[in-house]
PDB file of C-alpha atoms in Angstrom:
ATOM      1  CA  MET A   1     -22.954   2.889  28.234  1.00 42.00           C
ATOM      2  CA  PRO A   2     -19.637   4.432  29.353  1.00 46.00           C
ATOM      3  CA  ALA A   3     -19.185   4.654  33.104  1.00 46.00           C
ATOM      4  CA  THR A   4     -18.964   8.455  32.907  1.00 46.00           C
ATOM      5  CA  LEU A   5     -22.443   8.649  31.341  1.00 44.00           C
ATOM      6  CA  ARG A   6     -24.230   6.415  33.806  1.00 50.00           C
ATOM      7  CA  ARG A   7     -26.808   7.849  36.156  1.00 50.00           C
ATOM      8  CA  ASN A   8     -25.404   9.408  39.337  1.00 52.00           C
ATOM      9  CA  ALA A   9     -21.850   9.136  37.980  1.00 51.00           C
ATOM     10  CA  PRO A  10     -19.642  12.028  39.097  1.00 56.00           C
ATOM     11  CA  LEU A  11     -18.543  14.485  36.456  1.00 58.00           C
ATOM     12  CA  VAL A  12     -14.908  14.065  37.481  1.00 60.00           C
ATOM     13  CA  PRO A  13     -14.315  10.634  39.087  1.00 58.00           C
ATOM     14  CA  THR A  14     -11.903  10.729  42.025  1.00 57.00           C
ATOM     15  CA  ASP A  15     -11.294   6.994  42.386  1.00 65.00           C
ATOM     16  CA  THR A  16      -9.361   6.567  39.156  1.00 71.00           C
ATOM     17  CA  ALA A  17      -5.647   5.885  38.875  1.00 76.00           C
ATOM     18  CA  ALA A  18      -5.070   9.400  37.527  1.00 74.00           C
ATOM     19  CA  SER A  19      -6.878  10.968  40.492  1.00 78.00           C
ATOM     20  CA  ARG A  20      -4.951   8.885  42.990  1.00 83.00           C
ATOM     21  CA  SER A  21      -1.702   9.759  41.235  1.00 85.00           C
ATOM     22  CA  LEU A  22      -2.531  13.464  41.379  1.00 84.00           C
ATOM     23  CA  ALA A  23      -3.349  13.221  45.092  1.00 87.00           C
ATOM     24  CA  ALA A  24      -0.015  11.452  45.637  1.00 90.00           C
ATOM     25  CA  VAL A  25       1.859  14.166  43.714  1.00 90.00           C
ATOM     26  CA  ILE A  26       0.152  16.886  45.754  1.00 90.00           C
ATOM     27  CA  ALA A  27       0.993  15.027  48.971  1.00 92.00           C
ATOM     28  CA  ILE A  28       4.680  14.726  47.990  1.00 92.00           C
ATOM     29  CA  LEU A  29       4.935  18.390  46.988  1.00 91.00           C
ATOM     30  CA  THR A  30       3.151  19.498  50.164  1.00 91.00           C
ATOM     31  CA  PHE A  31       5.488  17.329  52.223  1.00 92.00           C
ATOM     32  CA  LEU A  32       8.565  18.906  50.615  1.00 91.00           C
ATOM     33  CA  ALA A  33       7.189  22.426  51.023  1.00 90.00           C
ATOM     34  CA  ALA A  34       6.305  21.766  54.667  1.00 89.00           C
ATOM     35  CA  LEU A  35       9.801  20.417  55.336  1.00 89.00           C
ATOM     36  CA  CYS A  36      11.330  23.592  53.865  1.00 88.00           C
ATOM     37  CA  ALA A  37       9.009  25.802  55.908  1.00 87.00           C
ATOM     38  CA  GLY A  38       9.728  23.877  59.108  1.00 85.00           C
ATOM     39  CA  ALA A  39      13.490  23.958  58.521  1.00 84.00           C
ATOM     40  CA  ALA A  40      13.359  27.703  57.881  1.00 85.00           C
ATOM     41  CA  GLU A  41      11.410  28.185  61.116  1.00 84.00           C
ATOM     42  CA  MET A  42      13.964  26.108  63.069  1.00 82.00           C
ATOM     43  CA  VAL A  43      16.873  28.107  61.658  1.00 81.00           C
ATOM     44  CA  SER A  44      15.099  31.384  62.393  1.00 81.00           C
ATOM     45  CA  ALA A  45      14.304  30.348  65.987  1.00 79.00           C
ATOM     46  CA  SER A  46      17.865  29.088  66.560  1.00 77.00           C
ATOM     47  CA  ALA A  47      19.339  32.285  65.117  1.00 78.00           C
ATOM     48  CA  ASN A  48      17.128  34.417  67.359  1.00 78.00           C
ATOM     49  CA  GLN A  49      18.213  32.357  70.359  1.00 75.00           C
ATOM     50  CA  TRP A  50      21.887  32.709  69.427  1.00 74.00           C
ATOM     51  CA  GLN A  51      21.506  36.435  68.889  1.00 74.00           C
ATOM     52  CA  GLY A  52      19.736  36.849  72.214  1.00 71.00           C
ATOM     53  CA  SER A  53      22.445  34.919  74.039  1.00 70.00           C
ATOM     54  CA  VAL A  54      25.355  36.657  72.325  1.00 71.00           C
ATOM     55  CA  ALA A  55      23.802  40.107  72.639  1.00 72.00           C
ATOM     56  CA  GLN A  56      23.761  39.698  76.434  1.00 81.00           C
ATOM     57  CA  GLU A  57      27.531  39.303  76.598  1.00 84.00           C
ATOM     58  CA  VAL A  58      30.629  41.195  75.485  1.00 87.00           C
ATOM     59  CA  THR A  59      34.235  40.090  75.711  1.00 88.00           C
ATOM     60  CA  ILE A  60      37.421  41.808  76.834  1.00 87.00           C
ATOM     61  CA  GLN A  61      40.564  40.373  75.269  1.00 89.00           C
ATOM     62  CA  VAL A  62      43.837  40.879  77.115  1.00 88.00           C
ATOM     63  CA  ARG A  63      46.952  40.102  75.074  1.00 87.00           C
ATOM     64  CA  PRO A  64      50.175  39.075  76.847  1.00 85.00           C
ATOM     65  CA  SER A  65      52.989  41.537  76.209  1.00 81.00           C
ATOM     66  CA  PRO A  66      56.722  41.308  76.995  1.00 81.00           C
ATOM     67  CA  GLY A  67      57.557  42.922  80.312  1.00 79.00           C
ATOM     68  CA  ARG A  68      53.952  42.996  81.531  1.00 82.00           C
ATOM     69  CA  ASP A  69      52.169  40.896  84.134  1.00 85.00           C
ATOM     70  CA  VAL A  70      49.152  39.458  82.328  1.00 84.00           C
ATOM     71  CA  GLU A  71      47.418  38.577  85.615  1.00 87.00           C
ATOM     72  CA  ALA A  72      47.714  42.189  86.759  1.00 89.00           C
ATOM     73  CA  ASP A  73      46.370  43.367  83.400  1.00 87.00           C
ATOM     74  CA  LEU A  74      43.438  40.992  83.761  1.00 88.00           C
ATOM     75  CA  ALA A  75      42.685  42.278  87.234  1.00 88.00           C
ATOM     76  CA  ARG A  76      42.888  45.881  86.015  1.00 89.00           C
ATOM     77  CA  ALA A  77      40.546  45.211  83.087  1.00 89.00           C
ATOM     78  CA  GLU A  78      38.080  43.360  85.314  1.00 88.00           C
ATOM     79  CA  SER A  79      38.024  46.196  87.832  1.00 89.00           C
ATOM     80  CA  LEU A  80      37.298  48.709  85.080  1.00 87.00           C
ATOM     81  CA  ALA A  81      34.448  46.532  83.822  1.00 87.00           C
ATOM     82  CA  LYS A  82      32.943  46.081  87.287  1.00 87.00           C
ATOM     83  CA  ALA A  83      33.044  49.835  87.826  1.00 86.00           C
ATOM     84  CA  GLU A  84      30.978  50.425  84.678  1.00 86.00           C
ATOM     85  CA  PRO A  85      27.218  50.791  85.396  1.00 87.00           C
ATOM     86  CA  GLY A  86      25.161  48.132  83.615  1.00 84.00           C
ATOM     87  CA  ILE A  87      27.667  45.251  83.896  1.00 86.00           C
ATOM     88  CA  ALA A  88      25.846  42.491  85.763  1.00 85.00           C
ATOM     89  CA  ALA A  89      28.690  39.968  86.096  1.00 87.00           C
ATOM     90  CA  THR A  90      32.241  39.258  84.968  1.00 88.00           C
ATOM     91  CA  ARG A  91      34.131  36.016  84.436  1.00 89.00           C
ATOM     92  CA  VAL A  92      37.871  35.704  83.847  1.00 88.00           C
ATOM     93  CA  PHE A  93      38.961  32.725  81.736  1.00 87.00           C
ATOM     94  CA  SER A  94      41.946  30.857  83.108  1.00 84.00           C
ATOM     95  CA  LYS A  95      44.947  30.125  80.908  1.00 81.00           C
ATOM     96  CA  GLN A  96      43.841  26.502  80.518  1.00 82.00           C
ATOM     97  CA  GLU A  97      40.334  27.566  79.497  1.00 81.00           C
ATOM     98  CA  ALA A  98      41.725  30.030  76.956  1.00 80.00           C
ATOM     99  CA  GLU A  99      43.921  27.312  75.465  1.00 76.00           C
ATOM    100  CA  ARG A 100      40.987  24.895  75.238  1.00 79.00           C
ATOM    101  CA  LEU A 101      39.142  27.438  73.088  1.00 76.00           C
ATOM    102  CA  LEU A 102      41.832  26.891  70.426  1.00 73.00           C
ATOM    103  CA  GLU A 103      41.437  23.103  70.312  1.00 70.00           C
ATOM    104  CA  PRO A 104      38.778  23.096  67.522  1.00 65.00           C
ATOM    105  CA  TRP A 105      41.352  24.767  65.241  1.00 65.00           C
ATOM    106  CA  LEU A 106      44.701  23.466  66.549  1.00 67.00           C
ATOM    107  CA  GLY A 107      43.671  20.098  67.951  1.00 66.00           C
ATOM    108  CA  SER A 108      44.130  18.736  71.448  1.00 67.00           C
ATOM    109  CA  GLY A 109      47.301  17.587  73.140  1.00 65.00           C
ATOM    110  CA  LEU A 110      49.431  20.548  72.030  1.00 67.00           C
ATOM    111  CA  ASP A 111      51.663  22.422  74.452  1.00 65.00           C
ATOM    112  CA  LEU A 112      50.643  26.079  74.111  1.00 63.00           C
ATOM    113  CA  GLY A 113      52.519  27.250  77.163  1.00 64.00           C
ATOM    114  CA  ASP A 114      55.090  29.218  75.157  1.00 67.00           C
ATOM    115  CA  LEU A 115      52.511  30.891  72.900  1.00 72.00           C
ATOM    116  CA  PRO A 116      51.059  34.305  73.799  1.00 76.00           C
ATOM    117  CA  VAL A 117      47.486  33.072  73.995  1.00 78.00           C
ATOM    118  CA  PRO A 118      45.134  36.005  74.710  1.00 83.00           C
ATOM    119  CA  ARG A 119      43.141  35.865  77.923  1.00 86.00           C
ATOM    120  CA  LEU A 120      39.434  36.589  77.948  1.00 88.00           C
ATOM    121  CA  ILE A 121      36.975  38.226  80.293  1.00 87.00           C
ATOM    122  CA  THR A 122      33.269  37.781  79.560  1.00 88.00           C
ATOM    123  CA  LEU A 123      30.911  40.523  80.717  1.00 87.00           C
ATOM    124  CA  THR A 124      27.209  39.868  81.233  1.00 87.00           C
ATOM    125  CA  LEU A 125      25.146  42.921  80.400  1.00 85.00           C
ATOM    126  CA  GLY A 126      22.457  44.077  82.767  1.00 81.00           C
ATOM    127  CA  THR A 127      19.652  46.622  82.711  1.00 79.00           C
ATOM    128  CA  PRO A 128      20.038  49.404  81.778  1.00 80.00           C
ATOM    129  CA  ALA A 129      22.644  48.557  79.158  1.00 78.00           C
ATOM    130  CA  PRO A 130      26.157  49.857  79.861  1.00 82.00           C
ATOM    131  CA  ASP A 131      27.936  52.491  77.823  1.00 83.00           C
ATOM    132  CA  LEU A 132      30.318  50.269  75.870  1.00 84.00           C
ATOM    133  CA  LYS A 133      31.990  53.244  74.190  1.00 87.00           C
ATOM    134  CA  HIS A 134      32.969  54.614  77.599  1.00 86.00           C
ATOM    135  CA  LEU A 135      34.272  51.202  78.695  1.00 85.00           C
ATOM    136  CA  ARG A 136      36.231  50.770  75.462  1.00 87.00           C
ATOM    137  CA  ALA A 137      37.807  54.210  75.904  1.00 88.00           C
ATOM    138  CA  GLY A 138      38.668  53.427  79.527  1.00 87.00           C
ATOM    139  CA  LEU A 139      40.385  50.180  78.545  1.00 86.00           C
ATOM    140  CA  GLY A 140      42.314  51.997  75.840  1.00 86.00           C
ATOM    141  CA  GLU A 141      43.590  54.574  78.336  1.00 87.00           C
ATOM    142  CA  ALA A 142      44.422  52.130  81.147  1.00 85.00           C
ATOM    143  CA  LEU A 143      45.795  49.279  79.018  1.00 85.00           C
ATOM    144  CA  PRO A 144      46.787  50.717  75.637  1.00 86.00           C
ATOM    145  CA  GLY A 145      47.594  48.063  73.057  1.00 83.00           C
ATOM    146  CA  VAL A 146      46.857  45.312  75.583  1.00 85.00           C
ATOM    147  CA  ALA A 147      43.092  45.180  76.198  1.00 86.00           C
ATOM    148  CA  SER A 148      40.308  45.446  73.637  1.00 86.00           C
ATOM    149  CA  LEU A 149      36.549  45.172  73.846  1.00 87.00           C
ATOM    150  CA  ASP A 150      34.569  42.982  71.418  1.00 85.00           C
ATOM    151  CA  ASP A 151      30.793  43.555  71.368  1.00 81.00           C
ATOM    152  CA  HIS A 152      30.217  40.848  68.680  1.00 78.00           C
ATOM    153  CA  VAL A 153      28.324  43.275  66.420  1.00 76.00           C
ATOM    154  CA  LEU A 154      30.014  41.981  63.253  1.00 78.00           C
ATOM    155  CA  TRP A 155      29.269  38.370  64.177  1.00 78.00           C
ATOM    156  CA  LEU A 156      25.639  39.199  64.936  1.00 77.00           C
ATOM    157  CA  GLN A 157      25.266  40.943  61.576  1.00 80.00           C
ATOM    158  CA  ARG A 158      26.675  37.923  59.753  1.00 82.00           C
ATOM    159  CA  LEU A 159      24.440  35.587  61.725  1.00 78.00           C
ATOM    160  CA  SER A 160      21.390  37.690  60.920  1.00 81.00           C
ATOM    161  CA  THR A 161      22.320  37.778  57.231  1.00 85.00           C
ATOM    162  CA  MET A 162      22.821  34.009  57.140  1.00 84.00           C
ATOM    163  CA  ALA A 163      19.506  33.315  58.879  1.00 82.00           C
ATOM    164  CA  ASN A 164      17.587  35.742  56.657  1.00 85.00           C
ATOM    165  CA  THR A 165      19.168  34.198  53.560  1.00 88.00           C
ATOM    166  CA  PHE A 166      18.193  30.692  54.642  1.00 85.00           C
ATOM    167  CA  VAL A 167      14.640  31.764  55.482  1.00 86.00           C
ATOM    168  CA  GLY A 168      14.350  33.583  52.146  1.00 88.00           C
ATOM    169  CA  ALA A 169      15.600  30.485  50.314  1.00 88.00           C
ATOM    170  CA  GLY A 170      13.035  28.385  52.178  1.00 86.00           C
ATOM    171  CA  VAL A 171      10.225  30.750  51.204  1.00 87.00           C
ATOM    172  CA  GLY A 172      11.420  30.639  47.595  1.00 90.00           C
ATOM    173  CA  VAL A 173      11.435  26.837  47.580  1.00 88.00           C
ATOM    174  CA  VAL A 174       7.921  26.768  49.043  1.00 88.00           C
ATOM    175  CA  ALA A 175       6.750  29.158  46.319  1.00 90.00           C
ATOM    176  CA  LEU A 176       8.343  26.995  43.600  1.00 91.00           C
ATOM    177  CA  VAL A 177       6.722  23.870  45.030  1.00 89.00           C
ATOM    178  CA  LEU A 178       3.303  25.567  44.991  1.00 88.00           C
ATOM    179  CA  VAL A 179       3.905  26.628  41.380  1.00 90.00           C
ATOM    180  CA  ALA A 180       4.785  23.020  40.533  1.00 90.00           C
ATOM    181  CA  THR A 181       1.559  21.936  42.252  1.00 88.00           C
ATOM    182  CA  GLY A 182      -0.434  24.366  40.128  1.00 89.00           C
ATOM    183  CA  LEU A 183       1.202  23.092  36.923  1.00 90.00           C
ATOM    184  CA  ALA A 184       0.505  19.472  37.863  1.00 88.00           C
ATOM    185  CA  VAL A 185      -3.138  20.328  38.575  1.00 87.00           C
ATOM    186  CA  ALA A 186      -3.431  22.223  35.273  1.00 88.00           C
ATOM    187  CA  PHE A 187      -2.180  19.242  33.271  1.00 87.00           C
ATOM    188  CA  ALA A 188      -4.395  16.852  35.228  1.00 83.00           C
ATOM    189  CA  THR A 189      -7.426  19.080  34.676  1.00 81.00           C
ATOM    190  CA  ARG A 190      -6.815  19.221  30.935  1.00 83.00           C
ATOM    191  CA  GLY A 191      -6.525  15.438  30.897  1.00 80.00           C
ATOM    192  CA  ALA A 192      -9.783  15.111  32.819  1.00 75.00           C
ATOM    193  CA  MET A 193     -11.512  17.517  30.435  1.00 76.00           C
ATOM    194  CA  ALA A 194     -10.281  15.576  27.435  1.00 75.00           C
ATOM    195  CA  GLY A 195     -11.384  12.287  28.977  1.00 72.00           C
ATOM    196  CA  ASN A 196     -14.845  13.652  29.830  1.00 70.00           C
ATOM    197  CA  ARG A 197     -15.460  15.579  26.622  1.00 74.00           C
ATOM    198  CA  GLU A 198     -18.652  13.681  25.820  1.00 73.00           C
ATOM    199  CA  VAL A 199     -20.009  14.414  29.312  1.00 71.00           C
ATOM    200  CA  VAL A 200     -19.273  18.112  28.899  1.00 71.00           C
ATOM    201  CA  GLU A 201     -21.003  18.113  25.515  1.00 74.00           C
ATOM    202  CA  VAL A 202     -24.112  16.459  26.992  1.00 72.00           C
ATOM    203  CA  LEU A 203     -24.154  19.006  29.829  1.00 70.00           C
ATOM    204  CA  HIS A 204     -23.932  21.842  27.329  1.00 70.00           C
ATOM    205  CA  PHE A 205     -26.715  20.237  25.322  1.00 74.00           C
ATOM    206  CA  VAL A 206     -29.090  20.137  28.320  1.00 73.00           C
ATOM    207  CA  GLY A 207     -28.343  23.777  29.177  1.00 72.00           C
ATOM    208  CA  ALA A 208     -25.470  23.671  31.692  1.00 71.00           C
ATOM    209  CA  ASP A 209     -23.251  26.763  31.500  1.00 76.00           C
ATOM    210  CA  ASP A 210     -19.502  26.975  31.845  1.00 75.00           C
ATOM    211  CA  ASP A 211     -19.708  28.109  35.488  1.00 80.00           C
ATOM    212  CA  TYR A 212     -21.577  24.965  36.457  1.00 78.00           C
ATOM    213  CA  ILE A 213     -18.997  22.724  34.800  1.00 76.00           C
ATOM    214  CA  ALA A 214     -16.107  24.720  36.245  1.00 78.00           C
ATOM    215  CA  ARG A 215     -17.576  24.467  39.758  1.00 80.00           C
ATOM    216  CA  ALA A 216     -17.930  20.710  39.391  1.00 78.00           C
ATOM    217  CA  PHE A 217     -14.294  20.331  38.402  1.00 78.00           C
ATOM    218  CA  GLN A 218     -13.237  22.735  41.150  1.00 80.00           C
ATOM    219  CA  ARG A 219     -15.058  20.746  43.839  1.00 81.00           C
ATOM    220  CA  ARG A 220     -13.533  17.457  42.702  1.00 82.00           C
ATOM    221  CA  PHE A 221     -10.003  18.776  42.403  1.00 82.00           C
ATOM    222  CA  PHE A 222     -10.289  20.712  45.650  1.00 85.00           C
ATOM    223  CA  GLY A 223     -11.159  17.417  47.330  1.00 84.00           C
ATOM    224  CA  LEU A 224      -8.084  15.823  45.787  1.00 84.00           C
ATOM    225  CA  GLY A 225      -5.942  18.759  46.884  1.00 86.00           C
ATOM    226  CA  LEU A 226      -7.366  18.638  50.387  1.00 88.00           C
ATOM    227  CA  ARG A 227      -6.607  14.942  50.630  1.00 89.00           C
ATOM    228  CA  GLY A 228      -3.082  15.310  49.280  1.00 89.00           C
ATOM    229  CA  GLY A 229      -2.385  18.403  51.353  1.00 89.00           C
ATOM    230  CA  ALA A 230      -3.565  16.715  54.553  1.00 91.00           C
ATOM    231  CA  ILE A 231      -1.417  13.644  53.875  1.00 92.00           C
ATOM    232  CA  GLY A 232       1.670  15.726  53.023  1.00 91.00           C
ATOM    233  CA  ALA A 233       1.288  18.019  56.040  1.00 90.00           C
ATOM    234  CA  GLY A 234       0.680  15.060  58.338  1.00 91.00           C
ATOM    235  CA  LEU A 235       3.808  13.291  57.075  1.00 92.00           C
ATOM    236  CA  ALA A 236       5.829  16.483  57.602  1.00 90.00           C
ATOM    237  CA  VAL A 237       4.627  16.775  61.206  1.00 89.00           C
ATOM    238  CA  LEU A 238       5.487  13.099  61.725  1.00 90.00           C
ATOM    239  CA  ALA A 239       8.954  13.649  60.243  1.00 88.00           C
ATOM    240  CA  PHE A 240       9.685  16.553  62.594  1.00 85.00           C
ATOM    241  CA  TRP A 241       8.411  14.530  65.539  1.00 84.00           C
ATOM    242  CA  LEU A 242      10.655  11.574  64.658  1.00 85.00           C
ATOM    243  CA  ALA A 243      13.607  13.930  64.126  1.00 80.00           C
ATOM    244  CA  GLY A 244      13.003  15.383  67.589  1.00 76.00           C
ATOM    245  CA  LEU A 245      12.968  11.882  69.116  1.00 78.00           C
ATOM    246  CA  LEU A 246      16.231  10.959  67.368  1.00 76.00           C
ATOM    247  CA  ALA A 247      17.847  14.265  68.402  1.00 71.00           C
ATOM    248  CA  ARG A 248      16.929  13.643  72.039  1.00 71.00           C
ATOM    249  CA  ALA A 249      18.237  10.067  71.799  1.00 71.00           C
ATOM    250  CA  TRP A 250      21.575  11.285  70.413  1.00 67.00           C
ATOM    251  CA  SER A 251      21.878  14.287  72.729  1.00 63.00           C
ATOM    252  CA  SER A 252      24.108  12.428  75.153  1.00 60.00           C
ATOM    253  CA  GLY A 253      26.976  12.167  72.643  1.00 55.00           C
ATOM    254  CA  PRO A 254      29.247  14.819  71.110  1.00 54.00           C
ATOM    255  CA  ALA A 255      27.446  14.633  67.769  1.00 54.00           C
ATOM    256  CA  GLY A 256      24.110  15.205  69.475  1.00 54.00           C
ATOM    257  CA  GLU A 257      25.458  18.244  71.286  1.00 56.00           C
ATOM    258  CA  GLU A 258      26.667  19.716  67.990  1.00 57.00           C
ATOM    259  CA  ILE A 259      23.299  19.068  66.322  1.00 58.00           C
ATOM    260  CA  GLU A 260      21.401  20.579  69.253  1.00 58.00           C
ATOM    261  CA  ALA A 261      23.676  23.633  69.222  1.00 56.00           C
ATOM    262  CA  LEU A 262      22.975  24.202  65.519  1.00 56.00           C
ATOM    263  CA  PHE A 263      19.311  23.222  65.172  1.00 56.00           C
ATOM    264  CA  GLY A 264      17.993  22.998  68.711  1.00 57.00           C
ATOM    265  CA  ALA A 265      15.892  19.976  69.646  1.00 57.00           C
ATOM    266  CA  PHE A 266      14.232  19.799  66.182  1.00 62.00           C
ATOM    267  CA  HIS A 267      11.160  21.430  67.676  1.00 69.00           C
ATOM    268  CA  ILE A 268       9.528  23.826  65.231  1.00 75.00           C
ATOM    269  CA  GLY A 269       7.123  25.356  67.744  1.00 76.00           C
ATOM    270  CA  TRP A 270       3.584  26.520  67.163  1.00 80.00           C
ATOM    271  CA  ARG A 271       4.617  28.850  64.339  1.00 82.00           C
ATOM    272  CA  GLY A 272       6.235  25.965  62.493  1.00 82.00           C
ATOM    273  CA  TYR A 273       3.181  23.744  62.887  1.00 85.00           C
ATOM    274  CA  ALA A 274       0.960  26.632  61.802  1.00 87.00           C
ATOM    275  CA  ALA A 275       3.141  27.073  58.693  1.00 87.00           C
ATOM    276  CA  VAL A 276       2.844  23.355  57.884  1.00 88.00           C
ATOM    277  CA  LEU A 277      -0.946  23.514  58.287  1.00 88.00           C
ATOM    278  CA  ALA A 278      -1.115  26.670  56.170  1.00 89.00           C
ATOM    279  CA  ILE A 279       0.863  25.025  53.367  1.00 90.00           C
ATOM    280  CA  GLY A 280      -1.564  22.088  53.316  1.00 88.00           C
ATOM    281  CA  ILE A 281      -4.516  24.475  53.069  1.00 90.00           C
ATOM    282  CA  ILE A 282      -2.799  26.626  50.421  1.00 89.00           C
ATOM    283  CA  ALA A 283      -2.060  23.533  48.337  1.00 88.00           C
ATOM    284  CA  SER A 284      -5.766  22.644  48.442  1.00 88.00           C
ATOM    285  CA  LEU A 285      -6.783  26.176  47.464  1.00 89.00           C
ATOM    286  CA  VAL A 286      -4.242  26.251  44.634  1.00 89.00           C
ATOM    287  CA  THR A 287      -5.627  22.960  43.354  1.00 88.00           C
ATOM    288  CA  GLY A 288      -9.204  24.241  43.331  1.00 86.00           C
ATOM    289  CA  VAL A 289      -8.436  27.659  41.812  1.00 87.00           C
ATOM    290  CA  VAL A 290      -6.107  26.314  39.113  1.00 88.00           C
ATOM    291  CA  SER A 291      -8.587  23.619  38.100  1.00 85.00           C
ATOM    292  CA  ARG A 292     -11.377  26.205  37.756  1.00 84.00           C
ATOM    293  CA  LEU A 293      -9.233  28.561  35.697  1.00 86.00           C
ATOM    294  CA  THR A 294      -8.034  25.703  33.495  1.00 85.00           C
ATOM    295  CA  VAL A 295     -11.609  24.544  32.839  1.00 82.00           C
ATOM    296  CA  ARG A 296     -12.751  28.067  31.959  1.00 81.00           C
ATOM    297  CA  ARG A 297      -9.827  28.482  29.576  1.00 82.00           C
ATOM    298  CA  PHE A 298     -10.522  25.061  28.040  1.00 77.00           C
ATOM    299  CA  LEU A 299     -14.194  25.845  27.491  1.00 75.00           C
ATOM    300  CA  ALA A 300     -13.565  29.361  26.146  1.00 67.00           C
TER     301      ALA A 300
END
């Protein structure tokens, strides 16, 4: 007698090579989807942190002009800023500090003494927020053509657009991975139905309806999806944990500082872990629902 027709044999065996392969495919797809979701969460958190930091500061740029004392212009601009209500602190960049800001573009070791490098004053905003329009107008009257105020609005808009685009792309990739999971489950379910045709015929003969058979397939495939989803989500959590360890190990070097500035400490936070867990559960639900629908369509 075939193994599928023996007493107490499951309707859809889960210990076959095909079942193990399907669980492995679901685990891989869940792992990829969880990585995308975690990366999107890291980018979103980093972008929010950057926006919060940048939004608390504005910059006054003082350009050297022939016949003018740039140090006096800096002092005049700083005094105007300090007189504005809502400015918590000011910091004037020295000439050497202003020149070092150009090193990422011009390289180090250059003599910039003869170049009219603009001088900067950073203003830390307090509570309540200052009237930047009034400060900008005051700088224009006191130092026309010399001082200008940059509130970083354009940069913040671009940063927000970039972060939203990356998060949207991550959500799209997660959706595509779940669609691929559903297609894999549909093909596997059809293969299982074809391989257990004689069992289905016997069940129909003894009075089993389509709902009973569909529920049996749904339970088996949901178990496979739950196993694969748990493995994939667990591997994703492990990957983020290892990435965090490596980032902390490299943080002492220049490369580590750049990585931490862009992505933080590779910590996805509770929202990231919740997203990874949710993807594992959704993959299991997709597996069960798709298998049931496929069986009903096959039996129709």
